[in-house]
Coordinates of C-alpha atoms in Angstrom, one line a residue:
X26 CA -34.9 -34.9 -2.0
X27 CA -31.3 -35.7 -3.1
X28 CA -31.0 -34.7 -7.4
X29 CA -28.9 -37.6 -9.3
X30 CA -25.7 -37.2 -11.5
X31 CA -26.7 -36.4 -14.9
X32 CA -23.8 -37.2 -18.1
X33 CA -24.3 -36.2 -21.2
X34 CA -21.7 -37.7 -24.2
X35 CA -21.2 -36.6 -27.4
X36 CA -24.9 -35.3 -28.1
X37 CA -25.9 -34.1 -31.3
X38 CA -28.6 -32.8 -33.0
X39 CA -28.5 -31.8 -37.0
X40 CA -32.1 -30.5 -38.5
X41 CA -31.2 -31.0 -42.0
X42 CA -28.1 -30.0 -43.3
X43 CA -27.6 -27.5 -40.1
X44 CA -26.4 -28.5 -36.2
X45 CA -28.2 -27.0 -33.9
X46 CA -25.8 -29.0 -31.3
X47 CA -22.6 -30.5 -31.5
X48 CA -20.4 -33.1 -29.8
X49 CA -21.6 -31.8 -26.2
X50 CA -20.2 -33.5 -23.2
X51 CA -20.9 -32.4 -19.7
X52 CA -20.8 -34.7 -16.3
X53 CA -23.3 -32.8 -14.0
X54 CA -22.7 -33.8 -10.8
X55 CA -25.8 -34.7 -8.1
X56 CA -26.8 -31.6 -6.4
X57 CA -25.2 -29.3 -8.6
X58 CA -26.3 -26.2 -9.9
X59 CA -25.4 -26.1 -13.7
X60 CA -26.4 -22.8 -16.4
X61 CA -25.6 -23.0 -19.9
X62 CA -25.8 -19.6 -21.8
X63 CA -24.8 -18.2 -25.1
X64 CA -26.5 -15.9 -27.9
X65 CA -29.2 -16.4 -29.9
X66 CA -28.7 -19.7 -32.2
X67 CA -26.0 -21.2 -30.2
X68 CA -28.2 -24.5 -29.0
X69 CA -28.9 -24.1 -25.5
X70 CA -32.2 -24.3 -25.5
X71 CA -32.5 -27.5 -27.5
X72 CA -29.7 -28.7 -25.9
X73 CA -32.4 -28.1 -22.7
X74 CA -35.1 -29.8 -24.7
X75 CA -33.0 -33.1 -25.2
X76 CA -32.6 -33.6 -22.1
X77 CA -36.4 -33.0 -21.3
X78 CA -37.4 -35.2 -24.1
X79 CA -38.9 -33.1 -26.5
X80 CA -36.2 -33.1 -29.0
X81 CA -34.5 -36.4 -29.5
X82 CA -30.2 -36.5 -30.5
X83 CA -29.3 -37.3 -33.7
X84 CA -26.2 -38.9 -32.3
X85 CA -25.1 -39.5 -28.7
X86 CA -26.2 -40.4 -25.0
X87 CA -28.1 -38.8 -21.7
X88 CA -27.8 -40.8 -18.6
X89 CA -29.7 -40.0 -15.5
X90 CA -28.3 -41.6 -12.1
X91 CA -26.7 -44.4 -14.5
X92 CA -30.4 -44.8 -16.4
X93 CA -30.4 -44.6 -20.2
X94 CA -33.1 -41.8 -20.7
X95 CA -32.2 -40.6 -24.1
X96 CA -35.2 -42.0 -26.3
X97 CA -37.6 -42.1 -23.3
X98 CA -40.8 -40.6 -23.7
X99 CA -40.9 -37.1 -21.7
X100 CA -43.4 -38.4 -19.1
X101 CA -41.5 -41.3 -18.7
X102 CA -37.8 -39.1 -17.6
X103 CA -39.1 -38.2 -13.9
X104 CA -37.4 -34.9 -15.1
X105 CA -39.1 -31.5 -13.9
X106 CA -39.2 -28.7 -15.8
X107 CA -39.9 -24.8 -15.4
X108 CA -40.9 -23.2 -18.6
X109 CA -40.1 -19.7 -18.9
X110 CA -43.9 -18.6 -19.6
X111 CA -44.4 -20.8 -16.4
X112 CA -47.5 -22.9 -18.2
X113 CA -49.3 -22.7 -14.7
X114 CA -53.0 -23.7 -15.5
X115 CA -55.3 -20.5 -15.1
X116 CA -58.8 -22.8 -13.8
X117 CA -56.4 -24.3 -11.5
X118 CA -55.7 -22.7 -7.9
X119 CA -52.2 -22.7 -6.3
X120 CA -52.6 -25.3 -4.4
X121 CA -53.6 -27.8 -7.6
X122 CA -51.3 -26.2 -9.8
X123 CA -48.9 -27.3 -6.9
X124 CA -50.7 -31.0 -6.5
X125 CA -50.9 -31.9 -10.3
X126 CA -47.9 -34.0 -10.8
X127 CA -48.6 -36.1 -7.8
X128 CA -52.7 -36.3 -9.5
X129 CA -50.3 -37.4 -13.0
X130 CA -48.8 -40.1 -11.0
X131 CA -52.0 -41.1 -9.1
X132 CA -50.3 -39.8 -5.5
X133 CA -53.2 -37.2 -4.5
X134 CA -55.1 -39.0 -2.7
X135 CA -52.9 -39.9 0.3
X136 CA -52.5 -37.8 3.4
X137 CA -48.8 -37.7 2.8
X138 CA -49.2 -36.2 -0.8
X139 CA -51.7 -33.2 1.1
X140 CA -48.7 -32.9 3.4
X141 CA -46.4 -32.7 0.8
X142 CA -48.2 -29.8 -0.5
X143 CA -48.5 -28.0 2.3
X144 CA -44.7 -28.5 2.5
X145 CA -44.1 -27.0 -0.6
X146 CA -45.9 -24.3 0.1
X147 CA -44.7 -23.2 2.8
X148 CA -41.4 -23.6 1.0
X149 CA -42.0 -21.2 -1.4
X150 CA -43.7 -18.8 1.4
X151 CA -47.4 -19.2 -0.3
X152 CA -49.8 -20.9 2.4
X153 CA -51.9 -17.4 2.5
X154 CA -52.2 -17.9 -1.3
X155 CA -53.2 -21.5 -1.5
X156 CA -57.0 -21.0 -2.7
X157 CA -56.0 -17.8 -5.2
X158 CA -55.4 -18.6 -9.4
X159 CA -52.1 -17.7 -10.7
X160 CA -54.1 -14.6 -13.0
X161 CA -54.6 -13.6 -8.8
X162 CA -50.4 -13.4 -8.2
X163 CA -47.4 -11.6 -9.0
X164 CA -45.0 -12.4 -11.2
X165 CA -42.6 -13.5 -8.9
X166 CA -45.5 -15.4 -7.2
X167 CA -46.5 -17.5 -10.3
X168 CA -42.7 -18.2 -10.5
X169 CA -42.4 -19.8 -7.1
X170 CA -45.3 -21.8 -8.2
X171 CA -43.6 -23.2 -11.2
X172 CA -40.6 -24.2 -9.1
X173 CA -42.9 -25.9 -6.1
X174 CA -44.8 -28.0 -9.1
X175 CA -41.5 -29.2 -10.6
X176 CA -39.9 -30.1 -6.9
X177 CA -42.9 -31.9 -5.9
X178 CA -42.8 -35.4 -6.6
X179 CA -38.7 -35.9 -6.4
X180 CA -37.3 -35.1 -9.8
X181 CA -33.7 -36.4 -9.9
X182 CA -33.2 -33.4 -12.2
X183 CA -34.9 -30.2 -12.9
X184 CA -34.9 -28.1 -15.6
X185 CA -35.2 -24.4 -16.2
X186 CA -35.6 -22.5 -19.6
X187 CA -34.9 -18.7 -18.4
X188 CA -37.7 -18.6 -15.6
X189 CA -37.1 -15.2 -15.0
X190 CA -37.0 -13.4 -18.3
X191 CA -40.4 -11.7 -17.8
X192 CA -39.7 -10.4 -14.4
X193 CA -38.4 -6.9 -14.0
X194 CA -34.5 -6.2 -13.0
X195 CA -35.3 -6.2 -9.1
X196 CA -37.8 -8.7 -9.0
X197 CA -35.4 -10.7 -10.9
X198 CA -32.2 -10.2 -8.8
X199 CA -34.2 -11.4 -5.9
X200 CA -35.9 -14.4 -7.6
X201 CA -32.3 -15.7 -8.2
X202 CA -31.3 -16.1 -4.6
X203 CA -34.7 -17.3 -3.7
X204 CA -34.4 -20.4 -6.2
X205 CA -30.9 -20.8 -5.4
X206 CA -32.0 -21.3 -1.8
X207 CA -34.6 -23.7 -2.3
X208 CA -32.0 -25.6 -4.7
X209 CA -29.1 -25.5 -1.9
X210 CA -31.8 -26.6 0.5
X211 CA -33.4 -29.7 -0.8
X212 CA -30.1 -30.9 -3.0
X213 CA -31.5 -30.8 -6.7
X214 CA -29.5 -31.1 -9.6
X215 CA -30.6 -28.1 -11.8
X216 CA -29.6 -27.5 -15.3
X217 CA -30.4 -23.8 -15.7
X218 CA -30.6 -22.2 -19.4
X219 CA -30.2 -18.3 -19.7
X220 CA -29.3 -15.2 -21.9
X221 CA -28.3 -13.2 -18.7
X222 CA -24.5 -13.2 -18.0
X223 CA -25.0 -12.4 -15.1
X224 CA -27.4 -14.4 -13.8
X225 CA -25.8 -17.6 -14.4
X226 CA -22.6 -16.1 -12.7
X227 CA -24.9 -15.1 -9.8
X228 CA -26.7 -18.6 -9.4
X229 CA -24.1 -21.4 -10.7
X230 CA -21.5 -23.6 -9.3
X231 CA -20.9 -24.1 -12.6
X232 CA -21.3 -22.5 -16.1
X233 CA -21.2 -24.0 -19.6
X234 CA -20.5 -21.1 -22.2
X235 CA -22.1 -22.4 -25.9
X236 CA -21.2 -21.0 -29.3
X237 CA -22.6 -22.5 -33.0
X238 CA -23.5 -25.6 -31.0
X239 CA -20.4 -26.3 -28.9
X240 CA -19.1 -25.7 -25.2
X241 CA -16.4 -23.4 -25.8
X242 CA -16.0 -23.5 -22.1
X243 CA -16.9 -25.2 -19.0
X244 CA -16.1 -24.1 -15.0
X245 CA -16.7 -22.0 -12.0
X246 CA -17.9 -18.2 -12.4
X247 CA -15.1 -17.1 -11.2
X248 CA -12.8 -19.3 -13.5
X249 CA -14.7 -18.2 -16.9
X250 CA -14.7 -14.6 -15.5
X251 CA -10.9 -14.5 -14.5
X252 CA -9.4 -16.9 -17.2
X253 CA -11.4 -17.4 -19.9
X254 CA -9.8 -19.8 -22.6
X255 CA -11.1 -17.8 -25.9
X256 CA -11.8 -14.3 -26.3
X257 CA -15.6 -15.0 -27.1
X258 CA -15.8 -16.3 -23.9
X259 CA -14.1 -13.3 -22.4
X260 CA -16.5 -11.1 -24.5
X261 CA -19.4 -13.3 -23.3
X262 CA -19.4 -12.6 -19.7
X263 CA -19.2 -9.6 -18.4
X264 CA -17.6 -6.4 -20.1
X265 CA -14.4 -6.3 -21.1
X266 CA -12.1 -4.0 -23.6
X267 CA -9.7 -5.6 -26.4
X268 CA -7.1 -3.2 -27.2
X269 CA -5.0 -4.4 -30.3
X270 CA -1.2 -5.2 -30.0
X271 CA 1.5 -6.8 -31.7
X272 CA 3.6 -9.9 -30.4
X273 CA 7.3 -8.5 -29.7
X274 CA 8.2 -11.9 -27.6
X275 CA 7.4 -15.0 -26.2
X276 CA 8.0 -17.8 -23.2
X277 CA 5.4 -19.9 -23.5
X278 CA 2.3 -18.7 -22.7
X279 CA 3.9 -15.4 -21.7
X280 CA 3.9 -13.2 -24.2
X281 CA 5.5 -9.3 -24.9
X282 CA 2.9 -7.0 -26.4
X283 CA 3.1 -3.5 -28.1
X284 CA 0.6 -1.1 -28.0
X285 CA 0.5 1.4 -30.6
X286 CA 4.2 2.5 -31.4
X287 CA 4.6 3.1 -27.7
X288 CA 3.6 0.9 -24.6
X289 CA 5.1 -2.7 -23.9
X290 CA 2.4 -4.9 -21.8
X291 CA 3.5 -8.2 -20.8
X292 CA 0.2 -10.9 -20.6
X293 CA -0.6 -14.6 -20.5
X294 CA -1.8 -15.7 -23.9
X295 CA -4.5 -17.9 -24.2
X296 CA -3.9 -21.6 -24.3
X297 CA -6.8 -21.9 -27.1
X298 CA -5.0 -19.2 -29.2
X299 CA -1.4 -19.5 -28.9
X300 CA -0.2 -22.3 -31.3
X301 CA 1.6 -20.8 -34.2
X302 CA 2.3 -17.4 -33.4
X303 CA 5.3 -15.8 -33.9
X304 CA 6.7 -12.2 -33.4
X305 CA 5.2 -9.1 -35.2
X306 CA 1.8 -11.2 -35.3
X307 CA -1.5 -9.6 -34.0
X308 CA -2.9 -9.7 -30.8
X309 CA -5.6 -8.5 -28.5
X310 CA -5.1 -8.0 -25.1
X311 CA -8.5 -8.5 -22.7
X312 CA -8.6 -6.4 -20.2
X313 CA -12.0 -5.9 -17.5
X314 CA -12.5 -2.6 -16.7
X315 CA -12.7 -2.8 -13.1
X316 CA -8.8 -3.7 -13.5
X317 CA -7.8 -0.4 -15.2
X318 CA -6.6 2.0 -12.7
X319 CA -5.5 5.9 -12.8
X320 CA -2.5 7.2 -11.3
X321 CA 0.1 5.1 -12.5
X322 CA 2.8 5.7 -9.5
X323 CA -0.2 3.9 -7.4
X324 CA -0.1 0.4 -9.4
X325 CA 2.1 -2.2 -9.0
X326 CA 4.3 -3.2 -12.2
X327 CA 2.2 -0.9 -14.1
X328 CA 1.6 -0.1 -17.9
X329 CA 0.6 3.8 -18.4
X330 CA -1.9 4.6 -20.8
X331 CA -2.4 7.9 -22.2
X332 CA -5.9 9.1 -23.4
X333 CA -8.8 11.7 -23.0
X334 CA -11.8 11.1 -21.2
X335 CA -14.8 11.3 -23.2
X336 CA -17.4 10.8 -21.0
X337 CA -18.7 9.6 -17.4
X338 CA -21.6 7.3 -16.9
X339 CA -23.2 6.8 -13.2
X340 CA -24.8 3.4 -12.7
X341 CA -24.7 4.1 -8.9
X342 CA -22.0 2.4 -7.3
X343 CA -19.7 2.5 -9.5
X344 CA -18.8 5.2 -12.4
X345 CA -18.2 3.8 -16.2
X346 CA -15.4 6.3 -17.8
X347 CA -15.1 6.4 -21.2
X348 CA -11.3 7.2 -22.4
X349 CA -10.0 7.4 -25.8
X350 CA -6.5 6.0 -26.0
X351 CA -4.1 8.0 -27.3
X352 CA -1.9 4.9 -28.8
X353 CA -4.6 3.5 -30.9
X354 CA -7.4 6.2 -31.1
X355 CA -10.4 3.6 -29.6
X356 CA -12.2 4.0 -26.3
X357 CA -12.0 1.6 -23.9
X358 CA -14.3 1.6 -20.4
X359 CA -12.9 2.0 -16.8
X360 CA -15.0 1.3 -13.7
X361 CA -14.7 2.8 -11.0
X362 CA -16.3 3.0 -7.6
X363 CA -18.2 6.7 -7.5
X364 CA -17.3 7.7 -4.4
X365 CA -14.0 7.6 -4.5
X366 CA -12.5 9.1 -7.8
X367 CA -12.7 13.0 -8.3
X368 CA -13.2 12.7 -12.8
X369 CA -11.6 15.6 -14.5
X370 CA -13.9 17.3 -17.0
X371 CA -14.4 15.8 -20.7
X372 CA -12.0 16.2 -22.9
X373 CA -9.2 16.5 -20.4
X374 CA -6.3 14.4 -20.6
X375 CA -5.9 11.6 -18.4
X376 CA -3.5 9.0 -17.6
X377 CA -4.4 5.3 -17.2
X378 CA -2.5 2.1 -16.1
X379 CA -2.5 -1.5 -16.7
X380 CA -1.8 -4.1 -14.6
X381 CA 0.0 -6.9 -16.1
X382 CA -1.2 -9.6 -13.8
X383 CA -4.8 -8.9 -15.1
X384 CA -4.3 -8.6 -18.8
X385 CA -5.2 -12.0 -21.2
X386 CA -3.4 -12.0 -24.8
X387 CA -5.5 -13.7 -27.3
X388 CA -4.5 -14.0 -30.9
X389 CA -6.1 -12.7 -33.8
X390 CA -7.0 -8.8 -35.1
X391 CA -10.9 -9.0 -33.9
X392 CA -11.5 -9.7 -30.0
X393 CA -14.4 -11.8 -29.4
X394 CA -17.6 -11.2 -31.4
X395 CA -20.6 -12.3 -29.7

């Protein structure tokens, strides 16, 4: 099974006097693995259901392989699709749940379509559970049923509308690599729609970030993580502080920030944000908190920080610190791994630092506001 290249241009859709979706263009390549996430509202999902056929664009086109498919009927798309409810049918076993697309296109009757079965079941490690109902399997069972019935008859693309939201946190984490596998191992192009940051960094090659209807921002994990382009983005995935600053100086995209009355931080401004500013205009410098540091004689080009810590939160591996800045009175977060920091008590004072080669500049009083 080898996926096919799916385009999308300039899609639209407008209920009414509101867009749910606008102007999006993405070139999915064959065999890639593409999420799109973003919060509540920002057209993900129907931008999901366009492609599957049960929302139609107001305005543009969706191309599969080269083929037109954007006012074909759903059944007539070849597309497969896992719902996030799964929609397995409970009078069904497994193994028909598994068969029913190939019954759908009249290919059940063969030897090669019974093989084919077994093929995908053994895929998804459920031969012993052939002959059980999906109210007889775990969650994470019923999942890998929902993904063998959409690989089964050769989809070109499949679809997924946050498969995994009802599983817990571990079952979850380990769902991701298992679909991931199967992807990587058969070559399916896979457009994957979640709320879960994570997740999508986890899973993707790729990862469209939407906002009121548009791609703010399209690329690899590590490129949205490291460099996003607007600070919702870089408020979007994973955590990040925005400390405010004001613009001192500026060569090109490098600008020179004040904190406070006190600290200067040099940073790379945003390309999105840096037309029209000038000195003694506001700024917000992005910084992750796995890229704030103590002991400031240990850091390279460092910025100190002065604060107090206000409190210490274990999530195993690591340690989240909570500091109050002394320069502008808000807290910011600091991770660190737990096993190798001794944390004064609360209230102490403590000194941080700042790296500048990890700080982002984005203009504008507010960081991003998901």
């Amino acid at each position: 099974m080898i996926g096919e290249r799916l385009t999308l241009q300039d899609i639209q859709k407008q209920y009414g006097l509101a867009w749910a979706v606008r102007d999006a263009s993405v070139e999915v390549a064959a065999g890639e693995f593409i999420s799109i996430v973003g919060p509540s509202g920002s057209g993900k999902t129907t931008l999901l259901t366009m492609i599957a056929g049960f929302e139609m664009p107001t305005r543009g086109t969706i191309r599969v392989g080269g083929k037109d498919i954007t006012f074909l009927a759903p059944n007539r798309r070849d597309i497969g699709m896992v719902f996030q409810k799964y929609a397995l049918f409970p009078h069904l076993s497994v193994r028909q749940n598994i068969e029913f697309p190939l019954r759908m296109r009249n290919r059940s009757q063969s030897g090669s379509a019974r093989a084919r079965v077994d093929e995908m079941l053994d895929l998804v490690q459920l031969r012993p559970f052939a002959d059980r109902f999906p109210h007889e399997l775990s969650g994470g069972q019923q999942q890998r049923v929902a993904v063998a019935r959409a690989l089964i008859f050769g989809p070109p693309v499949i679809l997924m509308d946050e498969p995994l939201g009802a599983l817990d946190k571990k079952l979850r984490e380990s769902m991701q690599f298992e679909i991931k596998r199967l992807q990587e191992s058969l070559g399916t192009t896979v457009v994957y729609v979640t709320h879960d940051q994570d997740e999508a960094l986890t899973m993707s090659d790729r990862v469209a970030v939407m906002r009121d209807g548009r791609i703010e921002q399209i690329g690899r994990p590590s490129e949205l993580y490291s460099d996003p382009k607007t600070a919702f983005v870089a408020d979007f995935l994973g955590s990040i502080n925005f400390i405010p600053a004001r613009l001192m100086s500026r060569a090109g995209d490098v600008v020179t920030a004040q904190i406070g009355s006190g600290q200067i931080v040099t940073a790379r401004l945003s390309r999105e944000d840096g037309a029209g500013l000038e000195a003694g205009d506001a700024l917000q410098l992005a910084v992750r908190p796995e890229h704030i540091g103590f002991n400031a004689a240990a850091a390279e080009n460092a910025v100190p920080l002065e604060g107090r810590l206000e409190n210490v939160v274990f999530a195993g591996a690591t340690v989240m610190v909570f500091v109050r800045l002394c320069a502008t009175g808000q807290t910011v977060r600091v991770q660190v791994p737990s096993l190798d920091l001794s944390l004064p008590d609360k209230g102490s004072a403590v000194a941080l630092t700042l790296s500048a080669k990890t700080v982002k500049a984005f203009g504008g009083d507010k960081g991003g506001e998901a």
